[in-house]
């Protein structure tokens, strides 16, 4: 099981030295990082800082890096990187090369720099960076909030919780949130040197599956929205036939990032972000990470046609941790198998008939063909049957194998899937 340490930092050059304790490890340092690194021995360390650290200098003159006027955002990011590198290597006496540094979008007016933009850019960008960097296997993630500032702790926690909830569909995920006891203020240095600040575990839980519950606000991405709904609602045939290629999601994210960076104006010590990384960007980032995890088990998707055994595998692998949806999907597939086979073999009524709607073999679908003009009824039935609505699902027997596909993805399955997730959101789930 991989171990990951995620650490949001404010201004490290404003921190004082203290003795930190975690478990059996005790270290005197300007940060909790050294004690956590030794005690946890993480496979990956992700430090998240803000671009507002550009030009930062403490009252003591650290770091010894000259302040300057910037002409590009790349210069700002490089400046922040070098200042954080100095802190890690010189103040903490730790290796910087083993740290993955995320320089996220900040906001605020400071003596060293002025940054204007949307505060939620931090959340959306950090979600994307974590989606790239988190493992796609069993993991324990430690989030140390000791040194976070303002909006950083809550938004980092929110981003991690969402992504780990996606990973837990297939992986075993533990989430531990840490925070040191507060640094004493107004206390003589002699007293401070005697104090030991314990890094406490303030949350420790096994992460349960949590689907993406937001839709991309663009009709061009309705196939991706239908796929998102398939995972949230338990539609295995939709999942298998509409699974996006990860490279498609990457391309869209890169295009949006390119536009975001292009609209950043840098003039000396002033930064203005004219564009924002909106909720679509956040949803795309989550979808990207979901596909990273899914590709460890499902590498041959999408498929136009899906066998009964493949549907069983999807049900057992993807939905087995979901107490309600998992049972419903399993029962739906069992019902199809029982009604379409005898002693494990396709019924004779299927043989040689080619592709036919399930309704021709299974008349008691809960909705008659005369009701198919009422879309709301069809959608409810689509949900109730885990996507196997008998009038839109086709079945064929071929050399002893039962295979399923949809009659019309664009006109039926995609809009039904999207409305299924919208129903769920309206209920407040």
XYZ file of C-alpha atoms in Angstrom:
429
model
C 0.000 0.000 0.000
C 1.412 3.346 -1.087
C 1.772 6.148 1.462
C 1.315 9.759 0.369
C 1.903 12.892 2.433
C 0.122 16.054 1.247
C 1.163 19.322 2.882
C -0.327 22.766 2.104
C 2.031 25.562 3.166
C 1.468 29.268 3.729
C 4.566 31.458 4.136
C 7.326 29.205 5.519
C 9.629 32.158 6.177
C 7.326 33.336 8.935
C 7.566 30.120 10.968
C 9.560 29.704 14.170
C 11.505 26.672 15.277
C 9.780 24.155 17.551
C 10.080 20.551 18.697
C 7.529 18.422 16.840
C 6.551 14.909 17.879
C 4.721 12.272 15.833
C 4.582 8.722 17.108
C 8.001 7.782 18.419
C 9.829 10.400 16.324
C 10.802 13.784 17.724
C 12.573 16.553 15.803
C 13.311 20.227 16.322
C 12.556 22.068 13.116
C 10.803 24.984 11.426
C 8.164 22.618 10.043
C 6.403 19.315 10.718
C 7.760 17.942 7.426
C 11.001 16.399 8.801
C 9.285 14.527 11.655
C 6.476 13.289 9.397
C 8.897 12.254 6.685
C 10.878 10.138 9.124
C 7.890 8.700 10.993
C 5.608 7.945 8.032
C 8.257 7.210 5.394
C 5.920 8.259 2.586
C 6.427 7.006 -0.961
C 5.400 10.440 -2.219
C 5.407 13.935 -0.702
C 3.264 16.646 -2.286
C 3.768 20.199 -1.006
C 1.194 22.763 -2.140
C 2.136 26.463 -2.024
C 0.716 29.657 -3.524
C 2.087 31.788 -6.336
C 1.803 34.707 -3.883
C 5.120 33.528 -2.371
C 6.921 35.166 -5.293
C 9.432 37.773 -4.027
C 8.772 36.773 -0.410
C 11.527 37.745 2.037
C 11.445 37.479 5.821
C 12.467 40.217 8.236
C 15.723 38.322 8.677
C 16.423 38.600 4.947
C 15.635 35.010 4.032
C 15.788 33.611 1.484
C 18.861 35.388 0.074
C 17.181 35.669 -3.325
C 16.729 39.110 -4.813
C 13.263 40.492 -5.357
C 12.470 41.502 -8.905
C 9.834 42.686 -11.332
C 8.325 39.875 -13.399
C 7.372 39.792 -17.064
C 5.747 36.339 -17.246
C 3.896 33.858 -15.067
C 6.627 31.274 -15.705
C 9.092 33.625 -14.015
C 6.817 33.851 -10.982
C 6.511 30.071 -10.695
C 10.266 29.617 -10.994
C 10.869 32.264 -8.334
C 8.484 30.515 -5.925
C 10.135 27.165 -6.602
C 13.594 28.490 -5.760
C 12.398 30.130 -2.531
C 10.711 26.922 -1.388
C 13.801 24.954 -2.397
C 15.917 27.223 -0.181
C 13.584 26.704 2.778
C 13.577 22.914 2.433
C 17.310 22.519 1.869
C 18.720 25.254 4.097
C 16.175 25.718 6.875
C 14.833 22.170 7.144
C 18.021 20.488 5.940
C 15.916 18.093 3.881
C 16.182 16.839 0.303
C 14.105 18.918 -2.085
C 14.398 16.465 -4.985
C 12.092 13.997 -3.243
C 9.271 16.549 -3.000
C 6.630 17.195 -5.656
C 5.896 20.905 -5.516
C 2.507 22.235 -6.615
C 2.422 26.004 -7.129
C -1.261 26.831 -7.036
C -3.176 29.986 -7.899
C -3.435 32.351 -4.955
C -5.086 35.709 -4.473
C -4.361 38.780 -2.364
C -2.452 42.030 -1.995
C 0.916 41.746 -0.246
C 4.101 43.749 0.037
C 5.939 41.313 -2.231
C 3.265 40.845 -4.912
C -0.356 41.563 -5.840
C -2.494 38.770 -7.354
C -6.064 39.304 -8.586
C -8.300 36.401 -9.520
C -10.922 33.940 -8.318
C -10.148 32.233 -5.011
C -11.677 28.975 -6.287
C -8.927 28.769 -8.912
C -6.872 27.315 -6.063
C -9.397 24.524 -5.489
C -9.859 23.672 -9.150
C -6.141 23.755 -9.957
C -5.166 21.747 -6.873
C -7.805 19.132 -7.739
C -6.147 18.779 -11.152
C -2.609 18.566 -9.765
C -3.617 15.954 -7.190
C -5.473 14.002 -9.896
C -2.173 13.745 -11.765
C -0.053 12.856 -8.760
C -2.094 10.583 -6.485
C -1.487 6.831 -6.890
C -3.924 4.633 -8.805
C -3.516 1.774 -6.315
C -4.222 0.964 -2.659
C -3.020 3.877 -0.532
C -2.938 5.708 2.753
C -3.020 9.475 2.320
C -1.848 11.789 5.115
C -2.949 15.427 4.950
C -1.012 17.692 7.325
C -2.883 20.948 7.867
C -0.449 22.412 10.401
C 0.979 25.047 8.062
C -1.971 25.789 5.797
C -3.335 29.333 5.720
C -6.685 31.000 4.955
C -8.571 29.032 2.292
C -5.836 26.429 1.682
C -6.698 23.803 4.363
C -10.414 23.498 3.644
C -10.045 23.524 -0.150
C -7.164 21.027 -0.111
C -9.181 18.744 2.170
C -12.174 19.072 -0.148
C -10.146 18.246 -3.264
C -8.503 15.221 -1.651
C -11.762 13.866 -0.252
C -13.402 13.989 -3.676
C -10.545 12.251 -5.475
C -10.037 9.569 -2.845
C -13.765 8.817 -2.971
C -13.288 7.962 -6.663
C -10.218 5.819 -6.064
C -12.055 3.804 -3.425
C -14.424 2.337 -6.033
C -11.612 -0.084 -6.878
C -8.889 0.488 -4.291
C -8.494 0.308 -0.525
C -7.983 3.894 0.639
C -7.207 5.234 4.120
C -7.310 8.959 4.862
C -5.554 10.478 7.869
C -5.718 14.196 8.635
C -2.981 15.605 10.874
C -2.530 18.888 12.715
C 0.101 19.975 15.202
C -0.731 21.535 18.527
C -0.534 25.324 18.106
C 2.745 27.156 18.323
C 2.781 29.202 21.566
C 2.692 32.980 21.177
C 3.804 35.517 23.762
C 5.864 32.916 25.628
C 9.587 33.362 26.459
C 11.938 31.431 24.184
C 13.290 29.452 27.151
C 9.799 28.055 27.723
C 9.200 27.395 24.048
C 12.396 25.333 23.807
C 11.065 23.032 26.520
C 7.729 22.466 24.800
C 6.982 19.505 22.568
C 4.249 20.081 20.006
C 2.438 16.837 19.234
C 1.185 16.251 15.706
C -2.286 14.888 16.322
C -4.456 12.666 14.127
C -7.698 14.640 13.868
C -9.351 12.326 11.343
C -8.669 8.695 10.473
C -11.076 6.840 8.215
C -11.496 4.275 5.521
C -12.682 6.114 2.419
C -15.926 4.906 0.896
C -16.832 5.311 -2.794
C -18.175 8.740 -3.627
C -19.187 9.396 -7.255
C -18.848 12.543 -9.295
C -22.147 14.343 -8.789
C -21.633 17.246 -11.180
C -22.271 17.366 -14.906
C -20.210 19.163 -17.528
C -22.141 22.241 -18.606
C -21.620 21.719 -22.315
C -23.754 19.549 -24.589
C -20.632 18.578 -26.534
C -19.643 16.480 -23.517
C -22.960 14.680 -23.030
C -21.374 11.281 -23.714
C -18.964 11.963 -20.846
C -21.868 13.094 -18.672
C -23.690 9.838 -19.390
C -20.593 7.925 -18.328
C -20.353 9.960 -15.108
C -23.964 9.012 -14.409
C -23.246 5.329 -15.081
C -20.766 5.228 -12.215
C -22.968 7.250 -9.869
C -26.169 5.310 -10.564
C -24.889 1.817 -11.333
C -25.444 1.400 -15.094
C -22.914 -1.287 -16.147
C -23.882 -1.384 -19.831
C -23.666 2.421 -20.107
C -20.329 2.242 -18.297
C -18.916 -0.291 -20.754
C -20.210 1.296 -23.954
C -19.588 4.988 -23.169
C -16.311 4.875 -21.209
C -14.157 7.794 -22.484
C -10.534 7.449 -23.484
C -8.264 9.132 -20.949
C -6.337 10.896 -23.714
C -9.569 12.710 -24.704
C -9.967 14.095 -21.202
C -6.289 15.070 -21.019
C -6.560 16.965 -24.295
C -9.563 18.952 -23.066
C -7.881 19.784 -19.736
C -4.683 20.905 -21.468
C -6.691 23.143 -23.802
C -8.431 24.831 -20.865
C -5.164 25.256 -18.950
C -3.550 26.830 -22.005
C -6.357 29.391 -22.210
C -6.155 30.034 -18.459
C -2.413 30.772 -18.585
C -2.755 32.848 -21.760
C -5.174 35.172 -19.961
C -2.800 35.897 -17.060
C -1.299 39.386 -17.234
C 1.981 39.952 -15.398
C 3.349 43.457 -14.975
C 6.224 43.798 -12.531
C 4.746 42.758 -9.194
C 1.145 42.696 -10.336
C -0.654 39.553 -11.551
C -4.179 39.613 -12.988
C -5.962 36.376 -13.919
C -8.685 37.352 -16.398
C -10.008 33.808 -16.814
C -11.026 31.247 -14.214
C -10.747 27.508 -13.876
C -14.449 26.847 -13.556
C -16.452 23.913 -12.223
C -16.171 22.187 -15.620
C -12.396 22.093 -15.137
C -12.855 20.558 -11.687
C -15.240 17.919 -13.061
C -12.842 17.108 -15.899
C -10.005 16.712 -13.386
C -12.074 14.288 -11.309
C -13.096 12.368 -14.425
C -9.441 12.150 -15.468
C -8.451 10.646 -12.106
C -11.415 8.264 -12.147
C -10.279 6.975 -15.540
C -6.693 6.609 -14.270
C -7.970 4.316 -11.534
C -10.444 2.470 -13.771
C -7.753 1.753 -16.348
C -6.000 -0.478 -13.816
C -8.919 -2.930 -14.152
C -10.791 -2.010 -17.343
C -8.344 -1.489 -20.203
C -10.444 -2.530 -23.199
C -13.295 -0.037 -22.965
C -15.414 1.308 -24.562
C -17.068 -1.632 -26.348
C -20.017 -1.589 -28.734
C -21.284 -4.918 -27.418
C -20.881 -6.429 -23.951
C -21.292 -10.052 -22.933
C -23.233 -11.233 -19.900
C -20.016 -12.390 -18.228
C -18.412 -8.973 -18.805
C -21.394 -7.298 -17.165
C -20.996 -9.634 -14.178
C -17.330 -8.630 -13.886
C -18.163 -4.924 -13.987
C -20.840 -5.403 -11.320
C -18.568 -7.399 -9.017
C -15.532 -5.133 -9.501
C -16.958 -1.621 -9.701
C -20.129 -1.619 -7.628
C -19.426 -4.213 -4.932
C -18.610 -1.577 -2.268
C -21.893 0.278 -2.732
C -24.434 -1.146 -0.248
C -27.579 -0.156 -2.158
C -26.600 0.319 -5.785
C -24.303 -2.711 -5.734
C -27.125 -5.012 -4.629
C -29.543 -3.605 -7.206
C -27.070 -4.042 -10.079
C -26.221 -7.575 -8.986
C -29.889 -8.523 -8.763
C -30.664 -7.013 -12.176
C -27.907 -9.005 -13.861
C -28.952 -12.182 -12.032
C -32.525 -11.616 -13.188
C -31.406 -11.232 -16.808
C -29.323 -14.376 -16.553
C -32.153 -16.399 -14.988
C -34.666 -15.292 -17.586
C -32.427 -15.633 -20.637
C -30.636 -18.901 -19.805
C -31.424 -22.452 -18.742
C -28.752 -24.437 -16.895
C -26.219 -21.776 -17.857
C -26.986 -21.917 -21.582
C -28.992 -19.420 -23.682
C -32.649 -20.323 -24.044
C -33.649 -21.728 -27.423
C -35.931 -18.743 -28.033
C -32.823 -16.538 -28.417
C -30.979 -18.667 -30.956
C -30.694 -17.404 -34.486
C -32.922 -14.372 -33.868
C -30.198 -11.696 -34.164
C -30.439 -8.444 -32.232
C -33.817 -7.955 -30.564
C -35.056 -5.612 -27.786
C -35.175 -7.249 -24.381
C -38.882 -6.412 -24.324
C -39.527 -9.150 -26.909
C -38.288 -11.777 -24.469
C -39.025 -10.159 -21.102
C -42.425 -8.545 -21.246
C -42.736 -7.617 -17.543
C -40.327 -4.697 -17.601
C -42.512 -2.442 -15.473
C -43.401 -0.194 -18.413
C -45.410 -0.954 -21.526
C -44.427 0.072 -25.018
C -47.305 2.580 -25.000
C -45.630 4.432 -22.134
C -42.347 4.980 -23.985
C -43.527 8.417 -25.159
C -43.455 9.599 -21.535
C -39.736 10.260 -21.079
C -39.931 10.653 -17.298
C -41.491 7.207 -16.960
C -38.805 5.712 -19.195
C -36.039 7.418 -17.222
C -37.418 6.149 -13.911
C -37.618 2.680 -15.379
C -34.089 3.068 -16.744
C -32.893 3.816 -13.192
C -34.934 1.001 -11.626
C -33.431 -1.565 -14.010
C -29.791 -0.373 -13.673
C -29.821 0.870 -17.273
C -31.333 -2.338 -18.701
C -34.597 -0.708 -19.772
C -36.177 -3.435 -21.921
C -37.251 -1.180 -24.791
C -33.790 0.368 -25.338
C -31.556 -2.622 -24.500
C -30.837 -5.110 -27.289
C -29.801 -8.744 -26.805
C -28.307 -11.365 -29.106
C -27.197 -14.984 -28.786
C -24.131 -15.908 -30.795
C -22.435 -19.308 -30.541
C -23.697 -19.799 -27.003
C -22.780 -16.307 -25.750
C -25.368 -13.725 -24.721
C -24.383 -10.182 -25.694
C -26.015 -6.810 -25.012
C -25.934 -3.386 -26.645
C -28.141 -0.297 -26.807
C -30.601 0.480 -29.580
C -29.729 4.180 -29.729
C -27.087 5.829 -27.546
C -27.505 9.391 -28.804
C -31.312 9.559 -28.816
C -32.086 7.395 -25.793
C -29.295 6.176 -23.537
C -27.289 9.396 -23.222
C -30.261 11.661 -22.370
C -31.749 8.991 -20.059
C -28.443 8.630 -18.209
C -28.037 12.382 -17.794
C -31.604 12.795 -16.524
C -30.965 9.935 -14.103
C -28.164 11.891 -12.446
C -30.237 15.079 -12.489
C -33.033 13.196 -10.657
C -30.527 12.145 -8.033
C -29.219 15.671 -7.565
C -32.755 17.047 -7.184
C -33.361 14.565 -4.377
C -30.314 15.973 -2.590
C -28.351 12.692 -2.425
